[in-house]
mmCIF file with all atom_site columns, C-alpha atoms and ligand atoms in Angstrom:
data_model
loop_
_atom_site.group_PDB
_atom_site.id
_atom_site.type_symbol
_atom_site.label_atom_id
_atom_site.label_alt_id
_atom_site.label_comp_id
_atom_site.label_asym_id
_atom_site.label_entity_id
_atom_site.label_seq_id
_atom_site.pdbx_PDB_ins_code
_atom_site.Cartn_x
_atom_site.Cartn_y
_atom_site.Cartn_z
_atom_site.occupancy
_atom_site.B_iso_or_equiv
_atom_site.pdbx_formal_charge
_atom_site.auth_seq_id
_atom_site.auth_comp_id
_atom_site.auth_asym_id
_atom_site.auth_atom_id
_atom_site.pdbx_PDB_model_num
ATOM   1   C CA  . MET X 1 1   ? 2.534  -6.680 -20.134 1.00 90.00 ? 651  MET X CA  1
ATOM   2   C CA  . THR X 1 2   ? 2.302  -3.387 -18.664 1.00 95.00 ? 652  THR X CA  1
ATOM   3   C CA  . THR X 1 3   ? -0.106 -0.706 -19.104 1.00 96.00 ? 653  THR X CA  1
ATOM   4   C CA  . LEU X 1 4   ? 0.005  2.895  -18.124 1.00 97.00 ? 654  LEU X CA  1
ATOM   5   C CA  . HIS X 1 5   ? -3.188 4.620  -16.951 1.00 97.00 ? 655  HIS X CA  1
ATOM   6   C CA  . LEU X 1 6   ? -3.986 8.195  -15.531 1.00 98.00 ? 656  LEU X CA  1
ATOM   7   C CA  . VAL X 1 7   ? -6.656 8.898  -12.769 1.00 98.00 ? 657  VAL X CA  1
ATOM   8   C CA  . LEU X 1 8   ? -7.646 12.359 -11.463 1.00 98.00 ? 658  LEU X CA  1
ATOM   9   C CA  . GLY X 1 9   ? -7.883 11.745 -7.869  1.00 98.00 ? 659  GLY X CA  1
ATOM   10  C CA  . ASP X 1 10  ? -7.034 11.316 -4.463  1.00 98.00 ? 660  ASP X CA  1
ATOM   11  C CA  . ILE X 1 11  ? -4.381 8.499  -4.155  1.00 99.00 ? 661  ILE X CA  1
ATOM   12  C CA  . THR X 1 12  ? -5.666 7.685  -1.037  1.00 98.00 ? 662  THR X CA  1
ATOM   13  C CA  . ARG X 1 13  ? -8.688 6.517  -2.051  1.00 98.00 ? 663  ARG X CA  1
ATOM   14  C CA  . GLN X 1 14  ? -7.040 3.985  -4.828  1.00 98.00 ? 664  GLN X CA  1
ATOM   15  C CA  . ARG X 1 15  ? -7.425 0.098  -5.118  1.00 98.00 ? 665  ARG X CA  1
ATOM   16  C CA  . ALA X 1 16  ? -3.780 -1.301 -5.855  1.00 98.00 ? 666  ALA X CA  1
ATOM   17  C CA  . ASP X 1 17  ? -1.538 -3.578 -4.615  1.00 99.00 ? 667  ASP X CA  1
ATOM   18  C CA  . ALA X 1 18  ? 0.852  -0.509 -3.683  1.00 99.00 ? 668  ALA X CA  1
ATOM   19  C CA  . ILE X 1 19  ? 0.312  2.653  -3.275  1.00 99.00 ? 669  ILE X CA  1
ATOM   20  C CA  . VAL X 1 20  ? 3.506  5.048  -3.756  1.00 99.00 ? 670  VAL X CA  1
ATOM   21  C CA  . ASN X 1 21  ? 3.778  7.882  -0.737  1.00 99.00 ? 671  ASN X CA  1
ATOM   22  C CA  . ALA X 1 22  ? 5.991  10.944 -1.772  1.00 98.00 ? 672  ALA X CA  1
ATOM   23  C CA  . ALA X 1 23  ? 7.555  10.856 1.367   1.00 98.00 ? 673  ALA X CA  1
ATOM   24  C CA  . ASN X 1 24  ? 10.746 12.489 3.350   1.00 98.00 ? 674  ASN X CA  1
ATOM   25  C CA  . SER X 1 25  ? 13.925 10.950 4.431   1.00 98.00 ? 675  SER X CA  1
ATOM   26  C CA  . SER X 1 26  ? 12.732 10.750 7.872   1.00 98.00 ? 676  SER X CA  1
ATOM   27  C CA  . LEU X 1 27  ? 9.806  8.648  6.686   1.00 98.00 ? 677  LEU X CA  1
ATOM   28  C CA  . LEU X 1 28  ? 7.767  9.750  9.903   1.00 98.00 ? 678  LEU X CA  1
ATOM   29  C CA  . GLY X 1 29  ? 5.166  11.662 8.031   1.00 97.00 ? 679  GLY X CA  1
ATOM   30  C CA  . GLY X 1 30  ? 4.832  15.153 6.349   1.00 98.00 ? 680  GLY X CA  1
ATOM   31  C CA  . GLY X 1 31  ? 1.792  17.188 4.384   1.00 98.00 ? 681  GLY X CA  1
ATOM   32  C CA  . GLY X 1 32  ? 0.755  16.591 1.076   1.00 98.00 ? 682  GLY X CA  1
ATOM   33  C CA  . VAL X 1 33  ? 0.440  12.777 -0.312  1.00 98.00 ? 683  VAL X CA  1
ATOM   34  C CA  . ASP X 1 34  ? 2.240  12.007 2.948   1.00 98.00 ? 684  ASP X CA  1
ATOM   35  C CA  . GLY X 1 35  ? 0.032  13.597 5.016   1.00 98.00 ? 685  GLY X CA  1
ATOM   36  C CA  . ALA X 1 36  ? -2.735 11.829 3.498   1.00 98.00 ? 686  ALA X CA  1
ATOM   37  C CA  . ILE X 1 37  ? -1.673 8.292  3.103   1.00 98.00 ? 687  ILE X CA  1
ATOM   38  C CA  . HIS X 1 38  ? -0.797 8.612  7.263   1.00 98.00 ? 688  HIS X CA  1
ATOM   39  C CA  . ARG X 1 39  ? -3.972 10.154 7.750   1.00 98.00 ? 689  ARG X CA  1
ATOM   40  C CA  . ARG X 1 40  ? -6.361 7.502  5.697   1.00 98.00 ? 690  ARG X CA  1
ATOM   41  C CA  . GLY X 1 41  ? -3.652 4.491  6.133   1.00 98.00 ? 691  GLY X CA  1
ATOM   42  C CA  . GLY X 1 42  ? -3.774 5.295  10.054  1.00 98.00 ? 692  GLY X CA  1
ATOM   43  C CA  . PRO X 1 43  ? -1.005 4.198  12.714  1.00 98.00 ? 693  PRO X CA  1
ATOM   44  C CA  . ALA X 1 44  ? -0.214 0.995  11.637  1.00 98.00 ? 694  ALA X CA  1
ATOM   45  C CA  . ILE X 1 45  ? 2.069  3.061  8.398   1.00 98.00 ? 695  ILE X CA  1
ATOM   46  C CA  . LEU X 1 46  ? 3.830  5.163  10.895  1.00 98.00 ? 696  LEU X CA  1
ATOM   47  C CA  . GLU X 1 47  ? 4.521  2.420  13.284  1.00 98.00 ? 697  GLU X CA  1
ATOM   48  C CA  . ALA X 1 48  ? 6.101  0.181  10.606  1.00 98.00 ? 698  ALA X CA  1
ATOM   49  C CA  . CYS X 1 49  ? 8.236  3.558  9.413   1.00 98.00 ? 699  CYS X CA  1
ATOM   50  C CA  . ARG X 1 50  ? 9.023  3.612  13.058  1.00 98.00 ? 700  ARG X CA  1
ATOM   51  C CA  . ALA X 1 51  ? 10.471 0.154  12.938  1.00 98.00 ? 701  ALA X CA  1
ATOM   52  C CA  . LEU X 1 52  ? 12.403 1.054  9.816   1.00 98.00 ? 702  LEU X CA  1
ATOM   53  C CA  . ARG X 1 53  ? 13.992 4.126  11.504  1.00 98.00 ? 703  ARG X CA  1
ATOM   54  C CA  . ALA X 1 54  ? 14.828 1.685  13.984  1.00 98.00 ? 704  ALA X CA  1
ATOM   55  C CA  . SER X 1 55  ? 16.969 -0.972 12.216  1.00 97.00 ? 705  SER X CA  1
ATOM   56  C CA  . SER X 1 56  ? 17.804 -0.575 8.395   1.00 96.00 ? 706  SER X CA  1
ATOM   57  C CA  . TYR X 1 57  ? 17.244 2.678  7.706   1.00 97.00 ? 707  TYR X CA  1
ATOM   58  C CA  . GLY X 1 58  ? 18.628 4.393  11.149  1.00 97.00 ? 708  GLY X CA  1
ATOM   59  C CA  . GLY X 1 59  ? 19.862 7.122  9.029   1.00 97.00 ? 709  GLY X CA  1
ATOM   60  C CA  . GLY X 1 60  ? 16.329 7.735  7.037   1.00 98.00 ? 710  GLY X CA  1
ATOM   61  C CA  . LEU X 1 61  ? 15.457 6.875  3.165   1.00 98.00 ? 711  LEU X CA  1
ATOM   62  C CA  . PRO X 1 62  ? 17.767 8.390  0.797   1.00 98.00 ? 712  PRO X CA  1
ATOM   63  C CA  . THR X 1 63  ? 16.346 10.282 -1.814  1.00 98.00 ? 713  THR X CA  1
ATOM   64  C CA  . GLY X 1 64  ? 15.519 8.316  -4.805  1.00 98.00 ? 714  GLY X CA  1
ATOM   65  C CA  . HIS X 1 65  ? 15.406 5.520  -2.653  1.00 98.00 ? 715  HIS X CA  1
ATOM   66  C CA  . ALA X 1 66  ? 12.077 3.060  -1.997  1.00 98.00 ? 716  ALA X CA  1
ATOM   67  C CA  . VAL X 1 67  ? 11.255 1.268  0.944   1.00 98.00 ? 717  VAL X CA  1
ATOM   68  C CA  . ALA X 1 68  ? 8.027  -0.701 1.074   1.00 98.00 ? 718  ALA X CA  1
ATOM   69  C CA  . THR X 1 69  ? 5.397  -0.985 4.712   1.00 98.00 ? 719  THR X CA  1
ATOM   70  C CA  . PRO X 1 70  ? 1.999  -2.572 5.090   1.00 98.00 ? 720  PRO X CA  1
ATOM   71  C CA  . ALA X 1 71  ? -1.071 -0.238 4.019   1.00 98.00 ? 721  ALA X CA  1
ATOM   72  C CA  . GLY X 1 72  ? -2.918 0.129  7.169   1.00 98.00 ? 722  GLY X CA  1
ATOM   73  C CA  . ARG X 1 73  ? -6.672 1.080  6.417   1.00 98.00 ? 723  ARG X CA  1
ATOM   74  C CA  . LEU X 1 74  ? -5.539 2.021  2.557   1.00 98.00 ? 724  LEU X CA  1
ATOM   75  C CA  . ASP X 1 75  ? -7.113 -0.344 -0.013  1.00 98.00 ? 725  ASP X CA  1
ATOM   76  C CA  . ALA X 1 76  ? -4.162 -1.507 -0.705  1.00 99.00 ? 726  ALA X CA  1
ATOM   77  C CA  . LEU X 1 77  ? -1.406 -4.544 0.322   1.00 98.00 ? 727  LEU X CA  1
ATOM   78  C CA  . TRP X 1 78  ? 1.547  -1.990 0.784   1.00 98.00 ? 728  TRP X CA  1
ATOM   79  C CA  . VAL X 1 79  ? 2.497  1.362  0.718   1.00 99.00 ? 729  VAL X CA  1
ATOM   80  C CA  . ILE X 1 80  ? 6.100  2.050  -1.136  1.00 99.00 ? 730  ILE X CA  1
ATOM   81  C CA  . HIS X 1 81  ? 7.460  5.300  0.226   1.00 98.00 ? 731  HIS X CA  1
ATOM   82  C CA  . THR X 1 82  ? 9.856  7.086  -1.891  1.00 99.00 ? 732  THR X CA  1
ATOM   83  C CA  . VAL X 1 83  ? 11.909 10.179 -1.433  1.00 98.00 ? 733  VAL X CA  1
ATOM   84  C CA  . GLY X 1 84  ? 11.687 12.539 -3.928  1.00 98.00 ? 734  GLY X CA  1
ATOM   85  C CA  . PRO X 1 85  ? 14.272 15.298 -5.342  1.00 98.00 ? 735  PRO X CA  1
ATOM   86  C CA  . VAL X 1 86  ? 13.561 18.956 -3.992  1.00 98.00 ? 736  VAL X CA  1
ATOM   87  C CA  . TRP X 1 87  ? 13.703 20.832 -7.570  1.00 98.00 ? 737  TRP X CA  1
ATOM   88  C CA  . GLN X 1 88  ? 17.093 23.365 -7.405  1.00 98.00 ? 738  GLN X CA  1
ATOM   89  C CA  . GLY X 1 89  ? 16.393 25.197 -10.764 1.00 98.00 ? 739  GLY X CA  1
ATOM   90  C CA  . PRO X 1 90  ? 16.533 24.393 -14.186 1.00 97.00 ? 740  PRO X CA  1
ATOM   91  C CA  . ASP X 1 91  ? 19.873 22.712 -13.888 1.00 97.00 ? 741  ASP X CA  1
ATOM   92  C CA  . SER X 1 92  ? 18.573 19.879 -11.321 1.00 98.00 ? 742  SER X CA  1
ATOM   93  C CA  . ASP X 1 93  ? 19.812 16.351 -12.314 1.00 98.00 ? 743  ASP X CA  1
ATOM   94  C CA  . PRO X 1 94  ? 16.638 14.696 -13.210 1.00 98.00 ? 744  PRO X CA  1
ATOM   95  C CA  . ASP X 1 95  ? 18.321 11.023 -12.218 1.00 98.00 ? 745  ASP X CA  1
ATOM   96  C CA  . PRO X 1 96  ? 17.307 11.080 -8.771  1.00 98.00 ? 746  PRO X CA  1
ATOM   97  C CA  . LEU X 1 97  ? 13.638 11.558 -9.650  1.00 99.00 ? 747  LEU X CA  1
ATOM   98  C CA  . ALA X 1 98  ? 13.852 8.636  -12.135 1.00 98.00 ? 748  ALA X CA  1
ATOM   99  C CA  . SER X 1 99  ? 15.475 6.819  -9.693  1.00 98.00 ? 749  SER X CA  1
ATOM   100 C CA  . CYS X 1 100 ? 11.897 7.439  -7.240  1.00 99.00 ? 750  CYS X CA  1
ATOM   101 C CA  . TYR X 1 101 ? 9.754  5.280  -10.216 1.00 98.00 ? 751  TYR X CA  1
ATOM   102 C CA  . ARG X 1 102 ? 12.567 2.732  -10.714 1.00 98.00 ? 752  ARG X CA  1
ATOM   103 C CA  . ALA X 1 103 ? 13.289 1.971  -7.208  1.00 98.00 ? 753  ALA X CA  1
ATOM   104 C CA  . SER X 1 104 ? 9.370  2.044  -6.461  1.00 99.00 ? 754  SER X CA  1
ATOM   105 C CA  . LEU X 1 105 ? 8.757  -0.582 -9.159  1.00 98.00 ? 755  LEU X CA  1
ATOM   106 C CA  . ARG X 1 106 ? 11.901 -3.076 -8.022  1.00 98.00 ? 756  ARG X CA  1
ATOM   107 C CA  . VAL X 1 107 ? 10.273 -3.118 -4.631  1.00 99.00 ? 757  VAL X CA  1
ATOM   108 C CA  . ALA X 1 108 ? 6.881  -3.773 -6.243  1.00 98.00 ? 758  ALA X CA  1
ATOM   109 C CA  . ASP X 1 109 ? 8.334  -6.606 -8.188  1.00 98.00 ? 759  ASP X CA  1
ATOM   110 C CA  . ASP X 1 110 ? 10.541 -7.816 -5.081  1.00 98.00 ? 760  ASP X CA  1
ATOM   111 C CA  . LEU X 1 111 ? 6.843  -7.793 -3.600  1.00 98.00 ? 761  LEU X CA  1
ATOM   112 C CA  . GLY X 1 112 ? 4.937  -9.283 -6.459  1.00 98.00 ? 762  GLY X CA  1
ATOM   113 C CA  . ALA X 1 113 ? 2.865  -6.630 -6.600  1.00 98.00 ? 763  ALA X CA  1
ATOM   114 C CA  . ARG X 1 114 ? 0.638  -6.383 -9.947  1.00 98.00 ? 764  ARG X CA  1
ATOM   115 C CA  . THR X 1 115 ? -0.789 -2.839 -9.648  1.00 98.00 ? 765  THR X CA  1
ATOM   116 C CA  . ILE X 1 116 ? 0.997  0.127  -8.490  1.00 98.00 ? 766  ILE X CA  1
ATOM   117 C CA  . ALA X 1 117 ? -0.444 3.734  -8.053  1.00 99.00 ? 767  ALA X CA  1
ATOM   118 C CA  . PHE X 1 118 ? 2.155  6.924  -8.065  1.00 99.00 ? 768  PHE X CA  1
ATOM   119 C CA  . PRO X 1 119 ? 1.313  10.299 -7.048  1.00 99.00 ? 769  PRO X CA  1
ATOM   120 C CA  . ALA X 1 120 ? 3.143  12.867 -9.216  1.00 99.00 ? 770  ALA X CA  1
ATOM   121 C CA  . ILE X 1 121 ? 6.591  12.764 -6.802  1.00 99.00 ? 771  ILE X CA  1
ATOM   122 C CA  . SER X 1 122 ? 8.477  15.945 -6.059  1.00 98.00 ? 772  SER X CA  1
ATOM   123 C CA  . THR X 1 123 ? 5.827  18.510 -7.829  1.00 98.00 ? 773  THR X CA  1
ATOM   124 C CA  . GLY X 1 124 ? 4.353  19.833 -4.382  1.00 98.00 ? 774  GLY X CA  1
ATOM   125 C CA  . VAL X 1 125 ? 6.561  20.632 -1.295  1.00 98.00 ? 775  VAL X CA  1
ATOM   126 C CA  . TYR X 1 126 ? 9.698  19.980 -3.673  1.00 98.00 ? 776  TYR X CA  1
ATOM   127 C CA  . ARG X 1 127 ? 8.650  22.024 -6.498  1.00 98.00 ? 777  ARG X CA  1
ATOM   128 C CA  . TRP X 1 128 ? 9.577  20.131 -9.011  1.00 98.00 ? 778  TRP X CA  1
ATOM   129 C CA  . PRO X 1 129 ? 7.674  22.078 -12.441 1.00 98.00 ? 779  PRO X CA  1
ATOM   130 C CA  . MET X 1 130 ? 5.157  19.797 -13.469 1.00 98.00 ? 780  MET X CA  1
ATOM   131 C CA  . ALA X 1 131 ? 5.393  19.429 -16.839 1.00 98.00 ? 781  ALA X CA  1
ATOM   132 C CA  . ASP X 1 132 ? 9.142  18.195 -16.618 1.00 98.00 ? 782  ASP X CA  1
ATOM   133 C CA  . ALA X 1 133 ? 8.294  15.659 -13.781 1.00 98.00 ? 783  ALA X CA  1
ATOM   134 C CA  . ALA X 1 134 ? 5.566  14.206 -15.860 1.00 98.00 ? 784  ALA X CA  1
ATOM   135 C CA  . ARG X 1 135 ? 7.817  13.424 -18.772 1.00 98.00 ? 785  ARG X CA  1
ATOM   136 C CA  . ILE X 1 136 ? 10.581 12.225 -16.325 1.00 98.00 ? 786  ILE X CA  1
ATOM   137 C CA  . ALA X 1 137 ? 7.960  9.858  -14.770 1.00 98.00 ? 787  ALA X CA  1
ATOM   138 C CA  . VAL X 1 138 ? 6.489  8.378  -17.722 1.00 98.00 ? 788  VAL X CA  1
ATOM   139 C CA  . GLU X 1 139 ? 9.840  7.910  -19.718 1.00 98.00 ? 789  GLU X CA  1
ATOM   140 C CA  . THR X 1 140 ? 11.383 6.383  -16.798 1.00 98.00 ? 790  THR X CA  1
ATOM   141 C CA  . VAL X 1 141 ? 8.325  3.905  -16.298 1.00 98.00 ? 791  VAL X CA  1
ATOM   142 C CA  . ARG X 1 142 ? 8.226  2.925  -20.122 1.00 96.00 ? 792  ARG X CA  1
ATOM   143 C CA  . THR X 1 143 ? 11.486 1.742  -20.331 1.00 93.00 ? 793  THR X CA  1
ATOM   144 C CA  . LEU X 1 144 ? 11.716 -0.114 -17.522 1.00 97.00 ? 794  LEU X CA  1
ATOM   145 C CA  . PRO X 1 145 ? 11.478 -4.036 -17.552 1.00 97.00 ? 795  PRO X CA  1
ATOM   146 C CA  . THR X 1 146 ? 8.918  -4.990 -14.560 1.00 98.00 ? 796  THR X CA  1
ATOM   147 C CA  . GLU X 1 147 ? 6.215  -7.765 -13.838 1.00 98.00 ? 797  GLU X CA  1
ATOM   148 C CA  . VAL X 1 148 ? 3.645  -5.125 -12.573 1.00 98.00 ? 798  VAL X CA  1
ATOM   149 C CA  . GLU X 1 149 ? 0.936  -5.227 -15.014 1.00 98.00 ? 799  GLU X CA  1
ATOM   150 C CA  . GLU X 1 150 ? -1.025 -2.077 -14.071 1.00 98.00 ? 800  GLU X CA  1
ATOM   151 C CA  . ILE X 1 151 ? 1.302  1.215  -13.439 1.00 98.00 ? 801  ILE X CA  1
ATOM   152 C CA  . ARG X 1 152 ? -1.466 3.866  -12.677 1.00 98.00 ? 802  ARG X CA  1
ATOM   153 C CA  . PHE X 1 153 ? -0.328 7.944  -12.023 1.00 98.00 ? 803  PHE X CA  1
ATOM   154 C CA  . VAL X 1 154 ? -2.815 9.500  -9.766  1.00 99.00 ? 804  VAL X CA  1
ATOM   155 C CA  . LEU X 1 155 ? -3.054 13.211 -10.192 1.00 98.00 ? 805  LEU X CA  1
ATOM   156 C CA  . PHE X 1 156 ? -4.615 15.395 -7.959  1.00 98.00 ? 806  PHE X CA  1
ATOM   157 C CA  . ASP X 1 157 ? -5.605 17.905 -10.431 1.00 98.00 ? 807  ASP X CA  1
ATOM   158 C CA  . GLU X 1 158 ? -6.229 18.840 -14.061 1.00 98.00 ? 808  GLU X CA  1
ATOM   159 C CA  . THR X 1 159 ? -3.380 20.872 -14.652 1.00 97.00 ? 809  THR X CA  1
ATOM   160 C CA  . ALA X 1 160 ? -0.950 17.578 -13.162 1.00 98.00 ? 810  ALA X CA  1
ATOM   161 C CA  . TYR X 1 161 ? -3.571 15.408 -15.216 1.00 98.00 ? 811  TYR X CA  1
ATOM   162 C CA  . GLU X 1 162 ? -2.730 17.222 -18.639 1.00 98.00 ? 812  GLU X CA  1
ATOM   163 C CA  . ALA X 1 163 ? 0.772  17.650 -17.937 1.00 98.00 ? 813  ALA X CA  1
ATOM   164 C CA  . PHE X 1 164 ? 0.834  13.377 -18.039 1.00 98.00 ? 814  PHE X CA  1
ATOM   165 C CA  . ALA X 1 165 ? -1.917 13.144 -20.986 1.00 98.00 ? 815  ALA X CA  1
ATOM   166 C CA  . ARG X 1 166 ? 0.936  14.911 -22.870 1.00 98.00 ? 816  ARG X CA  1
ATOM   167 C CA  . HIS X 1 167 ? 3.335  11.799 -22.383 1.00 96.00 ? 817  HIS X CA  1
ATOM   168 C CA  . VAL X 1 168 ? 0.964  8.820  -22.323 1.00 93.00 ? 818  VAL X CA  1
ATOM   169 C CA  . ASP X 1 169 ? -0.791 8.302  -26.100 1.00 74.00 ? 819  ASP X CA  1
HETATM 170 N N1  . APR E 2 .   ? -3.263 12.430 -3.906  1.00 64.87 ? 1885 APR E N1  1
HETATM 171 C C1  . APR E 2 .   ? -3.069 12.504 -5.102  1.00 64.87 ? 1885 APR E C1  1
HETATM 172 N N2  . APR E 2 .   ? -2.021 13.325 -5.264  1.00 64.87 ? 1885 APR E N2  1
HETATM 173 C C2  . APR E 2 .   ? -2.110 14.191 -4.098  1.00 64.87 ? 1885 APR E C2  1
HETATM 174 C C3  . APR E 2 .   ? -2.604 14.131 -3.199  1.00 64.87 ? 1885 APR E C3  1
HETATM 175 C C4  . APR E 2 .   ? -3.113 13.102 -3.183  1.00 64.87 ? 1885 APR E C4  1
HETATM 176 N N3  . APR E 2 .   ? -4.492 12.900 -1.852  1.00 64.87 ? 1885 APR E N3  1
HETATM 177 N N4  . APR E 2 .   ? -2.219 14.991 -1.953  1.00 64.87 ? 1885 APR E N4  1
HETATM 178 C C5  . APR E 2 .   ? -1.017 16.016 -2.734  1.00 64.87 ? 1885 APR E C5  1
HETATM 179 N N5  . APR E 2 .   ? -0.909 15.192 -4.043  1.00 64.87 ? 1885 APR E N5  1
HETATM 180 C C6  . APR E 2 .   ? 0.004  15.516 -5.213  1.00 64.87 ? 1885 APR E C6  1
HETATM 181 C C7  . APR E 2 .   ? 0.362  17.340 -4.963  1.00 64.87 ? 1885 APR E C7  1
HETATM 182 O O1  . APR E 2 .   ? -0.389 18.175 -6.031  1.00 64.87 ? 1885 APR E O1  1
HETATM 183 C C8  . APR E 2 .   ? 1.527  17.066 -5.922  1.00 64.87 ? 1885 APR E C8  1
HETATM 184 O O2  . APR E 2 .   ? 1.398  17.313 -7.302  1.00 64.87 ? 1885 APR E O2  1
HETATM 185 O O3  . APR E 2 .   ? 0.947  15.014 -5.084  1.00 64.87 ? 1885 APR E O3  1
HETATM 186 C C9  . APR E 2 .   ? 2.206  15.786 -5.908  1.00 64.87 ? 1885 APR E C9  1
HETATM 187 C C10 . APR E 2 .   ? 3.557  15.682 -4.735  1.00 64.87 ? 1885 APR E C10 1
HETATM 188 O O4  . APR E 2 .   ? 3.199  16.581 -4.003  1.00 64.87 ? 1885 APR E O4  1
HETATM 189 P P1  . APR E 2 .   ? 3.873  16.329 -2.295  1.00 64.87 ? 1885 APR E P1  1
HETATM 190 O O5  . APR E 2 .   ? 3.113  15.854 -1.475  1.00 64.87 ? 1885 APR E O5  1
HETATM 191 O O6  . APR E 2 .   ? 3.839  17.902 -1.611  1.00 64.87 ? 1885 APR E O6  1
HETATM 192 O O7  . APR E 2 .   ? 4.902  15.489 -2.497  1.00 64.87 ? 1885 APR E O7  1
HETATM 193 P P2  . APR E 2 .   ? 6.590  15.883 -2.665  1.00 64.87 ? 1885 APR E P2  1
HETATM 194 O O8  . APR E 2 .   ? 6.838  17.570 -3.646  1.00 64.87 ? 1885 APR E O8  1
HETATM 195 O O9  . APR E 2 .   ? 7.386  14.916 -3.188  1.00 64.87 ? 1885 APR E O9  1
HETATM 196 O O10 . APR E 2 .   ? 7.084  16.837 -1.547  1.00 64.87 ? 1885 APR E O10 1
HETATM 197 C C11 . APR E 2 .   ? 7.572  15.559 -0.365  1.00 64.87 ? 1885 APR E C11 1
HETATM 198 O O11 . APR E 2 .   ? 6.218  16.678 1.121   1.00 64.87 ? 1885 APR E O11 1
HETATM 199 O O12 . APR E 2 .   ? 4.553  16.103 2.449   1.00 64.87 ? 1885 APR E O12 1
HETATM 200 C C12 . APR E 2 .   ? 5.845  16.395 2.095   1.00 64.87 ? 1885 APR E C12 1
HETATM 201 O O13 . APR E 2 .   ? 6.400  14.675 3.764   1.00 64.87 ? 1885 APR E O13 1
HETATM 202 C C13 . APR E 2 .   ? 6.723  14.888 2.383   1.00 64.87 ? 1885 APR E C13 1
HETATM 203 O O14 . APR E 2 .   ? 8.769  16.516 3.012   1.00 64.87 ? 1885 APR E O14 1
HETATM 204 C C14 . APR E 2 .   ? 7.700  15.365 1.989   1.00 64.87 ? 1885 APR E C14 1
HETATM 205 C C15 . APR E 2 .   ? 7.442  16.382 0.756   1.00 64.87 ? 1885 APR E C15 1
#
């Protein structure tokens, strides 16, 4: 049985088995959630990302894919890095964004994670409209079989929270 929860707050302060990072394909950090996770999580996360770039992800992490590293100083066992699509306008294909949630849950299942915290992927620097991103996020995780018991969306502001709340009864 998987429950869905919404939280208003900073994802780097969450306690969860896995915290999902809205990364970029370089896996070498950035702003927004990415910057916050690396800042609070500390250098161990970047070291693990660098090791991934030196091995199985030489070309970087493709959009819609997900990969786990240790969580450093975060109150979590793993960070699951996933790369959202950049919004290209009203005809943007929603599947790569849905794939971020699917792939992250698949990684969480492989790890045996029981709780996972997601940010609103692609809705910041990558400019995906919040209402549409919230619909894609909730619809995707709702229809996906997973062993994860708690899926938490951690929203950074009221607008985001309201957008997700519209889809979670
Ligand atoms: N906790 C929870 N949510 C946060 C936090 C935080 N600490 N910081 C930002 N957010 C929210 C933003 O308000 C936005 O709604 O996360 C959402 C995603 O925003 P971004 O972090 O900009 O991620 P994204 O739009 O997917 O862009 C990814 O930005 O930081 C770079 O390296 C990253 O290139 C990548 C790109």
